Coordinates of C-alpha atoms in Angstrom, one line a residue:
M1477 CA 213.8 146.2 30.7
T1478 CA 210.3 147.5 31.4
E1479 CA 209.9 148.5 27.8
F1480 CA 211.2 145.2 26.5
L1481 CA 208.7 143.2 28.6
L1482 CA 205.8 145.4 27.7
V1483 CA 206.6 145.4 24.0
N1484 CA 206.8 141.6 24.2
N1485 CA 203.3 141.3 25.7
A1486 CA 204.1 140.9 29.4
D1487 CA 201.0 141.1 31.6
I1488 CA 201.2 144.7 32.8
D1489 CA 199.0 144.1 35.8
S1490 CA 200.5 140.8 36.9
K1491 CA 201.0 140.8 40.7
T1492 CA 203.5 139.2 43.1
Y1493 CA 202.7 136.6 45.7
G1494 CA 202.5 137.8 49.3
E1495 CA 202.2 141.5 48.9
I1496 CA 200.2 141.1 45.8
Q1497 CA 201.8 144.1 44.2
A1498 CA 201.9 145.0 40.5
A1499 CA 204.9 146.5 38.7
I1500 CA 203.4 149.9 39.1
H1501 CA 203.5 149.5 42.9
Y1502 CA 207.3 148.7 42.6
A1503 CA 208.0 151.6 40.3
A1504 CA 206.1 154.0 42.6
K1505 CA 207.8 152.9 45.8
N1506 CA 211.3 152.7 44.4
G1507 CA 211.1 156.1 42.8
A1508 CA 211.5 154.7 39.3
T1509 CA 209.9 157.6 37.4
R1510 CA 210.9 156.4 33.9
S1511 CA 209.4 152.9 34.5
L1512 CA 206.3 154.4 36.1
K1513 CA 205.7 156.6 33.0
M1514 CA 206.3 153.7 30.7
L1515 CA 203.8 151.5 32.6
L1516 CA 201.2 154.3 32.5
S1517 CA 201.8 154.8 28.8
F1518 CA 200.9 151.1 28.4
H1519 CA 197.8 151.6 30.4
A1520 CA 198.7 150.0 33.7
N1521 CA 196.0 150.2 36.2
I1522 CA 196.9 153.4 38.1
D1523 CA 194.6 152.4 41.1
T1524 CA 195.4 148.7 41.4
L1525 CA 195.3 147.4 44.9
D1526 CA 197.9 145.3 46.8
A1527 CA 197.3 142.9 49.7
K1528 CA 196.7 145.7 52.1
Q1529 CA 194.4 147.5 49.6
R1530 CA 197.0 150.2 49.0
T1531 CA 197.2 152.0 45.6
P1532 CA 200.5 152.9 44.0
L1533 CA 200.0 156.5 45.1
Q1534 CA 199.7 155.4 48.7
V1535 CA 202.8 153.2 48.5
A1536 CA 204.8 156.0 46.9
A1537 CA 203.7 158.3 49.7
E1538 CA 204.6 155.8 52.4
W1539 CA 208.1 155.5 51.0
G1540 CA 208.4 159.2 50.7
R1541 CA 208.8 159.1 46.9
G1542 CA 207.6 162.6 46.0
K1543 CA 208.5 162.4 42.3
T1544 CA 206.5 159.2 41.6
A1545 CA 203.7 160.4 43.8
K1546 CA 203.5 163.6 41.8
I1547 CA 203.3 161.7 38.5
L1548 CA 200.5 159.5 39.9
I1549 CA 198.6 162.6 41.1
A1550 CA 199.0 164.3 37.7
E1551 CA 197.8 161.2 35.9
G1552 CA 194.7 161.1 38.0
A1553 CA 195.4 158.5 40.7
A1554 CA 192.5 158.2 43.1
C1555 CA 193.2 159.9 46.4
C1556 CA 190.2 158.7 48.3
L1557 CA 190.4 154.9 48.2
L1558 CA 190.7 153.3 51.6
D1559 CA 193.3 150.7 52.6
I1560 CA 192.6 147.9 55.2
T1561 CA 193.4 150.3 58.0
G1562 CA 190.9 152.9 56.8
N1563 CA 193.5 155.4 55.5
S1564 CA 193.1 157.0 52.1
A1565 CA 196.0 157.8 49.8
L1566 CA 195.4 161.5 50.6
C1567 CA 195.9 160.8 54.3
V1568 CA 199.2 159.2 53.6
V1569 CA 200.3 162.0 51.3
I1570 CA 199.4 164.5 54.0
E1571 CA 201.5 162.6 56.5
H1572 CA 204.5 161.8 54.4
L1573 CA 204.5 164.3 51.6
P1574 CA 202.6 167.4 52.8
N1575 CA 203.9 169.6 50.0
L1576 CA 202.0 167.4 47.5
A1577 CA 198.7 167.3 49.5
V1578 CA 197.3 170.5 48.2
E1579 CA 198.1 169.4 44.6
A1580 CA 196.4 166.1 45.2
L1581 CA 193.3 167.9 46.5
I1582 CA 193.2 170.3 43.6
T1583 CA 193.9 167.6 41.0
N1584 CA 191.8 164.7 42.2
C1585 CA 189.4 165.7 44.9
I1586 CA 188.0 169.0 43.5
F1587 CA 184.5 167.5 43.9
L1588 CA 184.7 168.0 47.6
M1589 CA 184.3 171.7 47.2

């Protein structure tokens, strides 16, 4: 379905009402790795923000979706953007997916060293 919509010019960054989440947020939080990869291949905004200023990486980590979080980290998702509570995606990854935290630091926050 994702491919059909994208091939037929669906707005890849269209957002829902309420949560203001894009398809990439839904793929990330539901562990839909195939859809996530498809969205990224069509240049979905990897760091798009929802109503709470959370990125898809942060949402994936909150839901404990290690596979989608790992894809987002590998594709260069920002780890240092802050949500409305002042937490970064990296903080949420450390809390919910600590095994991926080191990878996130090495991949995306190397400038801190």
